[in-house]
Amino acid sequence: MEKKEVAKTSEAEIAVHWKEEELFYPSTKFIAQANLTDEFVYDRFSLDNFPECFKEYADLLDWYKYWDTTLDTSDAPCWKWFVGGKINACYNCVDRHLEKNKNKAAIHWVPEPENERIQHLTYQELYVRINEFAALLRDFAGLKAGDRVTLHMPMVPELPITMLACARLGIIHSEVFGGFSGKACADRIVDSGSNVLITIDGYYRGGKLLDHKANADIAVEQAEKEGQTVDKVLVWQRYPGKNSSPTPMVDGRDYFVNDLLKDYRGKRIDPVPMPAEAPLFLMYTSGTTGKPKGCQHSTGGFLAYVAGTSKYIQDIHPEDVYWCMADIGWITGHSYIVYGPLALCASSVIFEGVPTYPDAGRAWRIAEELDVNIFHTAPTTIRALRKVGPDEPAKYNYHFKHMTTVGEPIEPEVWKWYHEVVGKGEAVIVDTWWQTENGGFLCSTVPALRAMKPGSAGPGVPGIHPIIYDDDGNEIKAGTGKAGNICIQNPWPGQFQTIWGDRDRYVSTYFEKYCKDKNSKNWRDWPYLAGDAAMLSKDGYFRILGRIDDVINVSGHRLGTKELESASLDVVEVAEAAVVPVADEIKGMVPDLYVSLRPGYDPSPELAAKISQSLCDSIGKIARPRKVWIVPDMPKTRSGKIMRRVLAAISNDKDVGDTTTLANPDIVDEIHKMSQDMIEELKESKKALMKE
Ligand code: WTA
């Protein structure tokens, strides 16, 4: 029998076999207009000039009061940037542009239904709407600086309006991705201690007007059970003046924003000068344990960092029409749809819907109609667009000068399609590696200074000094072909400040592994552990290989395996659960769920469907497993640990390796047999699809 490739335990090992790619160079036309063409930037931002080099980014902003200390390390590793400075993020993204650019479009909002016209909000209009809503937040909802408020909103202009109105008052916003369930929203309401929830009645997704208000009811009810009372639910309307949700409003708790706003017409609220290190927002992300982490981002440091990187890495000028297809409910949207582009006075496109709906040309029609020239998306979307319409972009008259990819490693052949077909061979590409925790880009080429290499993010961006360590803390040098744990040697202003309410988890997750001295106040002793495996080529380009912890990256959305497992355990029949990643052509990774049942229950397709649904209910549709395997027992080590490695091998049709050390090796054969049948089934259904 032919021996199959031995199971890979992490994405890292799989990817190390990628071959080194040729370099691609940007056009001279791009270089001639680029914001950053000065090779000395790397000297200016060298470790010798750290931390003062970041003054260059902070100087892109308007400060009420300049700071006295660039980097305060007294509470290491909770770094404080620009201490003593006073600033307002909303003022910097809106007010300061009015004098010269009040008539310029700040936001182009593209509704999903194509018969609804694109709405263009000028900076003046944005200013007015933010002020009126800020007045409502202050005077009706009773919110003030330092309070947390949870937002559960989709891709509508009211989302940045809400965020910026919060920022105007120093209220800490915590936006939960619109596609998340009411239960997931509840967990975040509880953790952040919000007593106001801001939502919308409905929105379009894939041709359907979804009832989103229903999620708010679930969220509030569930939060109450967990001990957090929400006393006001503010409901925006997808069509102002009309209710688009069949879910009734709760008297004395739920309010339509558009009704309330009538009382605040014409109101203007002075932006509140906030300390630079005051939190601007929380963004929850998955970790290795079930509980999501609330990454706390600062006002001055975050804004300086996203403004600087939007300018130098994304090459945004005020004349540009910039479209980032990510969702504002993720960090990419916060940093690079809202705060970064608006701080630079660009026009930012917000698209409500699915880029492949109603057909493969939709995205390119939007690009053509708005004359978008900077484009930003994730490999998962690029793969999907390529699958449904490989020749589509050529049919539309748009021209990108610059394109970003983010969120996952991009396969070189997908990169090349992005470059040749989407970018028409004209656009420069940046592959930006970073994380929710980081606020902004960590590794990327500076587009006019460094050539592109498909599949590699590139060197650290100016001011970021990555290093790869092996498990024992030895540096893995450039060009060795070995992978290790990528760390950043120095703090930077966009770095999150802590995990909301859990400083110990912040220290242990990100710093403990390589900390040189726990009592040290010197930043050199505290390298930041990103949690990704990476390797460094001879020419200084980092290739990111995937997560080293238990996180599955589905279509660029991070899901903790533990979160999924704990959701499936909510189903009474389930005794044990294990989630493993399966490689998927479009989504990168998808979860497979293995469960064993409690005694007295029998497996059935209905039960599998119920378990699958429970994951969607508690987390959201993106968590739907490819397959729920109801197995007689889990393969376990003698100490009782579930062997996920073995299950992952089976799911990915790889060799399971040595199982003799298991407590119950026979079970592996049984599961394997089940999987063979299922793989045959999948092949058959794929064939049938191809025929159609
Ligand atoms: C992965 C998204 C390869 C990585 C901004 C990281 C990437 C996780 C890239 C963070 C990239 C992000 N190349 N992998 N260019 N960008 N990742 O928090 O594993 O949603 O740790 O932030 O996505 O995902 P997050």
XYZ file of C-alpha atoms and ligand atoms in Angstrom:
717
model
C 0.000 0.000 0.000
C 1.227 3.481 -0.825
C 2.271 5.289 2.348
C 0.387 8.532 2.807
C 2.103 11.701 3.884
C 2.371 11.722 7.691
C -0.122 13.995 9.449
C 0.940 17.571 9.924
C 0.173 18.876 13.353
C 0.189 22.540 12.488
C -0.270 24.802 9.501
C 3.356 25.735 10.008
C 4.830 22.441 8.997
C 2.627 22.246 5.943
C 3.671 25.585 4.652
C 7.403 25.261 5.161
C 7.481 23.249 1.960
C 6.406 26.248 -0.115
C 9.137 27.187 -2.489
C 10.716 30.622 -2.476
C 9.040 32.902 -5.066
C 10.440 35.450 -7.522
C 10.200 39.164 -6.738
C 7.675 41.474 -8.439
C 8.338 45.209 -8.833
C 5.842 48.095 -8.711
C 5.391 50.359 -11.709
C 7.404 53.578 -11.893
C 4.071 55.398 -12.090
C 3.184 54.139 -8.640
C 6.554 55.061 -7.200
C 6.365 58.577 -8.627
C 3.301 59.383 -6.508
C 3.977 57.283 -3.410
C 3.743 58.779 0.081
C 6.916 57.045 1.165
C 9.890 56.756 -1.176
C 12.597 57.603 1.292
C 14.880 54.627 1.941
C 16.136 56.296 5.150
C 12.831 55.614 6.832
C 14.271 52.301 8.070
C 17.158 54.199 9.714
C 14.834 56.754 11.226
C 12.771 53.916 12.717
C 15.725 51.772 13.805
C 15.935 50.415 17.362
C 18.575 53.094 18.084
C 15.944 55.745 17.482
C 13.236 53.958 19.427
C 10.800 55.095 20.844
C 11.135 58.727 19.685
C 10.806 57.660 16.013
C 7.060 57.272 16.527
C 6.723 61.009 16.997
C 6.580 61.041 13.186
C 3.229 59.175 13.308
C 1.814 61.146 16.229
C 2.595 64.346 14.335
C 0.089 63.322 11.661
C -2.578 64.124 14.257
C -3.863 67.272 15.961
C -3.282 67.297 19.710
C -4.951 69.539 22.307
C -1.830 69.072 24.357
C 1.450 67.576 23.241
C 2.768 64.639 25.310
C 5.771 64.746 27.688
C 6.737 61.043 27.675
C 6.777 59.150 24.377
C 6.877 55.710 26.011
C 6.213 55.053 29.679
C 7.353 51.560 30.692
C 6.743 51.858 34.440
C 3.882 49.317 34.356
C 5.669 46.832 32.034
C 4.438 45.156 29.869
C 1.390 47.455 29.827
C 3.053 50.129 27.747
C 1.760 53.689 27.721
C 2.344 55.908 24.695
C 2.407 59.690 24.391
C 1.732 60.162 28.102
C 0.587 63.623 29.111
C -0.904 64.197 25.651
C -4.561 65.113 25.157
C -6.389 64.204 21.964
C -9.802 63.335 20.528
C -10.113 60.635 17.859
C -13.383 61.938 16.397
C -11.966 65.440 16.062
C -9.014 64.009 14.141
C -11.175 61.906 11.822
C -13.835 64.537 11.109
C -13.727 68.091 12.515
C -10.228 68.955 11.429
C -11.046 68.161 7.785
C -14.005 70.545 7.591
C -12.113 73.710 6.867
C -10.671 72.464 3.583
C -12.716 69.385 2.745
C -16.201 69.633 4.210
C -17.706 68.908 0.801
C -15.637 65.831 0.115
C -17.147 62.343 0.465
C -16.026 60.738 3.715
C -18.087 57.580 3.209
C -19.554 55.992 0.115
C -22.136 53.546 1.355
C -23.097 50.790 -1.056
C -26.345 49.024 -0.080
C -26.518 45.390 -1.108
C -29.649 45.645 -3.299
C -28.390 47.064 -6.579
C -31.560 49.049 -7.175
C -30.752 51.187 -4.109
C -28.453 54.063 -5.006
C -25.072 54.480 -3.378
C -25.191 57.073 -0.584
C -22.378 59.599 -0.330
C -21.771 61.204 3.048
C -19.617 64.302 2.970
C -17.384 65.179 5.907
C -19.887 67.918 6.807
C -22.797 65.464 6.781
C -20.795 62.976 8.837
C -19.977 65.765 11.308
C -23.642 66.714 11.702
C -24.846 63.155 12.164
C -22.110 62.303 14.675
C -22.868 65.413 16.718
C -26.584 64.728 16.891
C -26.048 61.117 17.856
C -23.388 62.059 20.426
C -25.927 64.426 22.020
C -28.379 61.532 22.214
C -25.775 59.227 23.759
C -24.945 61.812 26.390
C -28.354 63.255 27.187
C -30.711 60.352 26.534
C -28.564 57.281 27.210
C -26.614 58.996 30.002
C -23.243 57.796 28.742
C -19.983 59.518 29.605
C -16.222 59.140 29.107
C -14.944 55.772 30.280
C -18.319 53.959 30.026
C -18.456 50.910 27.755
C -21.173 50.459 25.186
C -21.751 47.362 23.062
C -22.553 47.753 19.370
C -23.922 44.851 17.345
C -24.094 46.343 13.907
C -23.600 45.375 10.271
C -21.978 47.335 7.431
C -24.102 50.477 7.421
C -22.926 54.099 7.763
C -24.612 54.274 11.167
C -21.839 52.010 12.468
C -18.956 54.487 11.961
C -21.325 57.279 13.020
C -21.934 55.415 16.289
C -18.250 54.622 16.812
C -17.159 58.196 16.170
C -19.933 59.628 18.353
C -18.626 57.416 21.180
C -15.067 58.550 20.470
C -16.220 62.176 20.557
C -17.333 61.689 24.164
C -14.582 59.299 25.259
C -17.075 56.414 25.547
C -15.357 53.065 24.935
C -17.116 51.260 22.079
C -17.148 47.506 21.784
C -18.462 46.481 18.383
C -19.495 42.848 17.980
C -19.391 41.486 14.419
C -22.956 41.704 13.013
C -22.931 38.049 11.957
C -22.354 36.883 15.515
C -25.289 35.421 17.414
C -27.215 37.084 20.230
C -25.499 34.740 22.685
C -22.000 35.726 21.504
C -23.074 39.366 21.816
C -24.299 38.692 25.366
C -20.926 37.311 26.455
C -19.266 40.499 25.253
C -21.890 42.721 26.903
C -21.238 40.952 30.189
C -17.456 40.990 29.955
C -17.324 44.680 29.077
C -20.026 45.661 31.576
C -22.194 47.529 29.058
C -25.665 48.661 30.014
C -26.525 50.077 26.611
C -26.725 48.032 23.413
C -26.782 49.736 20.023
C -28.138 47.718 17.116
C -30.234 47.915 13.937
C -33.603 46.440 12.961
C -32.368 44.611 9.867
C -29.853 44.505 7.030
C -29.269 42.791 3.723
C -27.032 39.812 3.268
C -27.066 37.545 0.203
C -30.393 38.936 -1.032
C -32.272 38.600 2.252
C -33.350 41.316 4.654
C -32.290 39.744 7.945
C -34.120 40.315 11.204
C -31.272 41.595 13.357
C -33.387 42.983 16.195
C -34.164 39.382 17.232
C -30.490 38.991 18.196
C -30.713 41.988 20.523
C -33.543 40.355 22.470
C -31.520 37.154 22.886
C -28.424 39.137 23.864
C -30.174 41.197 26.523
C -32.002 38.221 27.997
C -28.843 36.121 28.135
C -26.740 38.976 29.571
C -29.321 39.411 32.311
C -28.956 35.720 33.214
C -25.217 36.235 33.431
C -25.709 39.188 35.749
C -25.457 42.190 33.422
C -28.528 44.343 32.948
C -28.951 46.235 29.710
C -31.407 49.017 30.349
C -31.470 50.657 26.945
C -31.418 49.154 23.479
C -30.968 51.798 20.784
C -32.216 50.527 17.436
C -31.153 52.192 14.184
C -33.429 51.609 11.207
C -32.212 50.180 7.898
C -34.841 52.419 6.262
C -35.176 55.518 8.477
C -38.733 55.966 9.671
C -39.729 52.391 8.873
C -39.419 49.244 10.975
C -37.768 46.418 9.034
C -37.956 43.793 11.781
C -40.941 41.673 12.827
C -39.501 41.413 16.369
C -41.525 43.663 18.699
C -39.937 46.546 20.593
C -39.855 46.190 24.378
C -41.534 49.119 26.058
C -39.236 51.246 28.203
C -36.136 49.401 26.997
C -36.016 49.567 23.191
C -35.938 52.863 21.307
C -35.763 53.700 17.622
C -32.828 56.045 17.197
C -34.545 57.901 14.391
C -37.476 58.811 16.671
C -35.173 60.064 19.413
C -32.935 62.015 17.050
C -35.720 64.501 16.341
C -34.998 66.035 19.747
C -31.308 66.466 18.966
C -31.517 68.096 15.554
C -28.855 70.758 15.161
C -27.108 69.850 18.416
C -23.339 70.258 18.493
C -21.161 68.608 21.110
C -17.567 69.659 21.735
C -15.167 66.746 21.411
C -13.847 65.705 24.825
C -10.039 66.015 25.073
C -8.973 62.551 26.223
C -5.662 61.435 27.709
C -3.659 59.727 24.958
C -3.693 56.471 26.885
C -7.477 56.445 27.541
C -9.070 53.368 25.926
C -10.759 54.108 22.579
C -12.411 50.733 22.021
C -12.489 47.052 22.889
C -12.287 44.407 20.190
C -12.962 40.864 21.266
C -10.996 38.033 19.736
C -10.695 34.309 20.249
C -8.045 32.728 22.374
C -7.134 29.260 23.465
C -9.686 29.091 26.250
C -13.428 29.447 25.781
C -13.604 33.044 26.945
C -13.029 35.677 24.251
C -10.425 38.326 25.018
C -11.359 42.003 24.990
C -8.364 43.687 23.403
C -8.188 47.205 24.813
C -6.904 49.791 22.342
C -5.718 53.266 23.258
C -6.745 56.598 21.791
C -3.499 58.422 20.931
C -1.217 55.479 20.214
C -3.781 53.569 18.174
C -4.802 56.557 16.087
C -1.213 57.610 15.451
C -0.292 54.101 14.365
C -3.229 53.565 12.007
C -2.811 57.019 10.491
C 0.907 56.394 9.900
C 0.478 52.929 8.417
C -2.532 53.943 6.292
C -0.398 56.685 4.827
C 2.858 54.812 4.276
C 1.814 51.208 3.706
C -1.576 51.696 2.049
C -0.438 54.866 0.311
C -3.696 56.689 1.069
C -3.867 60.313 -0.104
C -6.902 62.557 0.448
C -7.725 62.251 -3.304
C -8.050 58.477 -3.158
C -11.174 56.346 -3.178
C -10.345 53.535 -0.866
C -12.315 50.313 -0.499
C -11.593 47.822 2.231
C -13.959 44.878 1.929
C -13.428 43.626 5.484
C -16.212 43.981 8.026
C -16.021 46.859 10.502
C -16.888 44.241 13.133
C -13.279 43.012 12.899
C -10.104 44.913 13.715
C -9.278 45.445 10.033
C -12.459 47.463 9.664
C -11.802 49.542 12.786
C -8.234 50.373 11.781
C -8.474 50.453 8.007
C -12.076 51.316 7.080
C -12.834 53.834 9.811
C -9.992 55.340 11.838
C -6.960 55.232 9.517
C -8.541 56.390 6.246
C -10.733 59.031 7.899
C -7.798 60.418 9.895
C -6.151 60.990 6.494
C -9.300 62.559 4.987
C -9.765 59.825 2.388
C -13.082 58.604 0.981
C -13.816 55.185 2.458
C -16.224 52.730 0.825
C -18.558 50.694 3.024
C -20.369 47.803 1.341
C -23.333 46.181 3.044
C -23.390 42.891 1.231
C -21.628 39.835 -0.058
C -19.048 40.520 -2.800
C -20.219 37.587 -4.937
C -23.932 38.423 -4.711
C -25.949 38.528 -6.953
C -23.156 37.480 -9.318
C -19.408 37.355 -9.731
C -19.199 40.873 -11.189
C -20.700 42.776 -8.254
C -17.431 43.815 -6.616
C -16.006 45.048 -9.904
C -19.144 47.035 -10.755
C -18.768 48.850 -7.423
C -15.087 49.507 -8.135
C -16.008 50.878 -11.569
C -18.916 53.036 -10.404
C -16.958 54.662 -7.568
C -13.647 54.685 -9.443
C -11.969 52.971 -6.499
C -8.181 53.098 -6.739
C -7.080 51.411 -3.503
C -8.502 47.990 -2.720
C -8.142 45.856 0.398
C -9.403 42.348 1.061
C -8.551 38.902 2.444
C -7.262 35.757 0.730
C -10.527 33.942 1.455
C -12.459 36.547 -0.563
C -9.865 36.503 -3.319
C -10.215 32.720 -3.549
C -14.004 32.972 -3.664
C -13.970 35.695 -6.343
C -11.516 33.683 -8.378
C -13.633 30.586 -8.139
C -16.891 32.190 -9.220
C -15.531 34.574 -11.843
C -11.906 34.104 -12.859
C -12.290 36.351 -15.927
C -14.761 38.832 -14.474
C -12.468 41.769 -13.516
C -11.356 42.301 -17.120
C -14.951 43.099 -18.101
C -15.043 46.224 -15.939
C -13.350 49.537 -16.371
C -11.662 50.129 -13.042
C -7.992 50.603 -12.239
C -6.405 49.952 -8.874
C -3.044 51.507 -8.051
C -2.693 49.598 -4.798
C -4.112 46.429 -3.253
C -3.805 44.977 0.247
C -4.233 41.414 1.421
C -4.699 40.551 5.085
C -5.839 37.889 7.486
C -4.317 34.624 6.313
C -1.350 33.343 4.420
C -2.029 33.783 0.696
C -1.028 30.975 -1.654
C 1.326 32.204 -4.369
C -1.014 31.136 -7.180
C -3.867 33.075 -5.598
C -1.533 36.057 -5.144
C -0.652 35.928 -8.838
C -4.312 35.922 -9.880
C -4.884 38.899 -7.562
C -1.951 40.682 -9.186
C -2.598 39.865 -12.853
C -6.387 39.714 -13.004
C -7.794 41.864 -10.176
C -4.911 44.346 -10.260
C -4.648 44.092 -14.070
C -0.888 43.930 -13.638
C -0.927 47.639 -12.687
C -1.442 47.604 -8.933
C 1.187 47.173 -6.284
C 0.280 44.609 -3.588
C 1.021 44.663 0.122
C 0.577 41.440 2.100
C 0.042 42.774 5.602
C 0.530 40.530 8.596
C -0.882 41.613 11.957
C -3.530 40.785 14.559
C -6.479 42.147 16.514
C -4.062 42.739 19.369
C -1.720 44.881 17.279
C -3.888 47.767 16.080
C -2.094 47.950 12.736
C 0.324 46.283 10.337
C 3.420 44.504 11.663
C 5.011 43.002 8.556
C 4.564 44.248 5.020
C 6.599 45.682 2.235
C 6.639 49.483 1.994
C 5.164 49.544 -1.503
C 7.563 51.950 -3.227
C 10.653 50.723 -1.393
C 10.590 46.924 -1.326
C 9.659 44.458 -4.069
C 6.720 42.098 -3.585
C 7.172 38.395 -3.002
C 4.067 36.210 -3.411
C 3.304 34.324 -0.202
C 5.596 36.442 2.006
C 4.396 39.396 4.042
C 7.812 41.056 3.955
C 10.052 42.710 6.538
C 8.777 44.434 9.678
C 7.157 47.759 8.757
C 9.128 50.850 9.887
C 9.504 50.753 13.670
C 8.577 47.066 14.017
C 11.480 44.709 14.743
C 10.389 41.077 14.486
C 12.499 38.158 15.618
C 11.916 34.393 15.419
C 12.682 32.233 18.447
C 12.665 28.483 18.785
C 10.892 26.960 21.771
C 13.991 27.411 23.919
C 14.390 31.085 23.158
C 17.251 30.795 20.651
C 16.990 33.092 17.674
C 16.275 31.358 14.368
C 18.271 33.349 11.866
C 17.437 34.396 8.321
C 17.809 31.855 5.546
C 17.928 28.713 7.735
C 14.659 27.363 6.284
C 13.444 26.633 9.804
C 10.208 27.885 11.297
C 9.740 29.210 14.806
C 7.640 31.561 16.908
C 7.552 35.089 15.581
C 7.892 37.802 18.240
C 8.257 41.574 18.121
C 11.234 42.880 20.067
C 9.850 46.321 20.792
C 6.522 47.906 21.787
C 4.735 50.139 19.253
C 1.924 52.688 19.623
C -0.837 50.555 18.016
C -0.254 47.669 20.411
C -3.254 46.848 22.656
C -2.863 47.966 26.254
C -4.174 44.881 28.014
C -6.998 42.350 27.943
C -10.038 44.087 29.381
C -10.243 43.116 33.043
C -7.568 40.441 32.815
C -4.040 41.782 32.990
C -2.674 38.394 34.103
C -3.962 36.726 30.955
C -2.414 39.526 28.887
C 0.990 38.985 30.492
C 0.893 35.197 30.392
C -0.436 34.837 26.838
C 1.798 37.344 25.091
C 4.897 37.870 27.198
C 5.564 35.049 29.636
C 7.212 32.644 27.203
C 10.188 34.815 26.304
C 10.308 37.386 29.112
C 13.901 37.811 30.234
C 13.127 39.291 33.653
C 9.631 39.600 35.084
C 10.567 42.536 37.300
C 12.161 44.483 34.508
C 10.831 47.870 33.436
C 12.986 47.743 30.331
C 11.028 46.998 27.163
C 13.995 45.006 25.784
C 13.175 42.262 28.281
C 9.612 41.790 27.037
C 9.382 40.444 23.478
C 5.768 40.160 22.294
C 4.746 36.595 21.331
C 2.367 36.804 18.382
C 1.262 33.158 18.429
C 2.098 32.573 14.768
C 4.748 30.340 13.292
C 6.990 32.036 10.741
C 10.226 31.747 8.850
C 12.647 34.358 7.612
C 14.270 34.184 4.197
C 17.796 35.347 3.477
C 16.573 38.667 2.086
C 14.715 39.567 5.292
C 11.167 38.679 4.234
C 8.954 36.979 6.804
C 6.642 34.231 5.680
C 3.808 33.638 8.127
C 2.804 30.012 8.432
C -0.226 30.002 10.720
C -1.247 29.838 14.347
C 0.692 27.913 16.949
C -2.241 27.840 19.368
C -5.691 26.311 19.143
C -7.214 28.844 16.820
C -8.836 28.014 13.497
C -8.816 30.702 10.838
C -12.071 30.302 8.865
C -12.278 32.732 5.958
C -10.002 35.036 7.908
C -12.220 34.880 11.001
C -10.534 33.518 14.067
C -12.412 30.869 15.983
C -11.046 29.286 19.118
C -11.405 25.510 19.066
C -12.334 25.719 22.717
C -15.161 28.130 21.995
C -16.676 25.739 19.469
C -16.249 22.761 21.723
C -17.881 24.443 24.643
C -20.824 25.514 22.452
C -21.428 21.938 21.328
C -21.403 20.807 24.930
C -24.521 22.914 25.443
C -26.417 20.122 23.665
C -27.480 17.706 26.399
C -26.716 14.547 24.432
C -23.058 15.516 23.942
C -20.493 14.149 26.330
C -17.231 15.203 24.791
C -16.281 17.349 21.861
C -13.151 18.023 19.868
C -12.727 20.478 17.021
C -10.023 20.156 14.385
C -9.153 22.295 11.369
C -9.657 20.894 7.872
C -8.014 22.493 4.848
C -10.572 24.105 2.548
C -10.019 25.460 -0.929
C -12.001 28.645 -0.350
C -12.146 29.278 3.371
C -8.584 28.303 4.218
C -9.715 26.267 7.190
C -13.063 24.886 8.295
C -13.846 23.156 11.580
C -14.730 19.478 11.819
C -16.484 18.588 15.040
C -16.102 15.228 16.739
C -18.490 14.404 19.552
C -19.173 11.415 21.700
C -22.565 11.000 23.300
C -23.656 10.506 26.820
C -24.794 7.009 27.646
C -28.382 6.278 26.699
C -28.369 8.409 23.527
C -28.051 7.135 19.974
C -26.428 8.837 17.006
C -28.714 10.108 14.246
C -28.500 12.624 11.397
C -31.056 14.743 13.279
C -28.842 14.904 16.319
C -25.827 15.857 14.192
C -27.886 18.666 12.645
C -29.001 19.853 16.074
C -25.410 20.005 17.309
C -24.322 21.866 14.200
C -27.142 24.340 14.732
C -26.137 24.889 18.347
C -22.759 26.184 17.189
C -24.477 28.629 14.846
C -26.777 29.751 17.642
C -24.077 30.380 20.174
C -21.367 31.760 17.904
C -22.715 32.472 14.442
C -22.999 30.875 11.019
C -19.258 31.101 10.389
C -18.845 28.456 13.096
C -20.943 25.839 11.269
C -18.783 22.706 11.112
C -18.105 20.991 7.789
C -19.215 17.784 9.430
C -20.324 16.617 12.849
C -18.866 13.199 13.518
C -20.682 11.295 16.207
C -18.064 8.809 17.332
C -18.259 5.984 19.845
C -15.361 7.457 21.830
C -12.519 9.949 21.470
C -8.978 8.748 20.879
C -7.184 9.573 24.128
C -3.783 9.517 25.669
C -3.340 7.494 28.794
C -3.647 10.637 30.848
C -7.057 11.209 29.259
C -6.187 14.033 26.827
C -8.111 13.939 23.570
C -5.684 13.412 20.682
C -6.763 16.153 18.314
C -3.737 15.465 16.137
C -5.154 12.027 15.268
C -8.605 13.422 14.516
C -7.099 16.184 12.373
C -5.202 13.573 10.385
C -8.374 11.603 9.748
C -10.349 14.677 8.736
C -7.642 15.774 6.329
C -7.211 12.265 4.928
C -3.644 12.056 6.151
C -1.735 9.268 7.816
C -2.507 9.209 11.553
C 1.049 8.283 12.505
C 1.845 6.214 15.563
C -1.203 5.494 17.737
C 0.222 2.727 19.879
C 0.681 5.014 22.861
C -3.036 5.748 23.029
C -5.264 4.386 25.755
C -7.742 3.122 23.125
C -5.992 2.626 19.758
C -8.860 0.531 18.360
C -11.144 3.513 18.268
C -8.898 5.155 15.691
C -9.627 2.385 13.201
C -13.348 2.689 13.794
C -13.341 6.446 13.224
C -11.106 6.017 10.230
C -13.568 3.635 8.643
C -16.430 6.108 9.182
C -14.346 8.841 7.582
C -13.541 6.812 4.476
C -17.266 6.417 3.796
C -17.824 10.095 4.282
C -14.929 11.113 2.028
C -16.395 8.929 -0.729
C -19.727 10.681 -0.181
C -18.076 14.103 -0.472
C -16.302 13.105 -3.693
C -19.582 11.917 -5.187
C -21.413 15.118 -4.330
C -18.544 17.198 -5.752
C -18.701 15.214 -9.007
C -22.448 15.780 -9.186
C -21.903 19.519 -8.677
C -19.284 19.662 -11.454
C -21.729 18.013 -13.845
C -24.379 20.618 -13.084
C -3.335 35.519 10.534
C -6.424 40.161 11.404
C -0.562 35.326 7.088
C -2.286 35.210 11.581
C -5.707 41.476 11.055
C -2.668 36.129 12.718
C -2.017 36.326 8.556
C -4.164 36.113 12.649
C -1.877 37.556 7.851
C -4.747 37.365 13.211
C -1.034 37.585 6.692
C -3.206 37.851 9.546
N -0.394 36.448 6.364
N -1.356 35.233 8.166
N -0.879 38.670 5.942
N -2.634 38.475 8.492
N -2.853 36.549 9.584
O -6.724 38.907 14.898
O -2.393 33.858 11.946
O -8.343 38.504 12.994
O -2.205 35.685 13.976
O -6.340 39.964 12.760
O -4.455 36.007 11.243
O -6.121 37.449 12.953
P -6.964 38.711 13.444
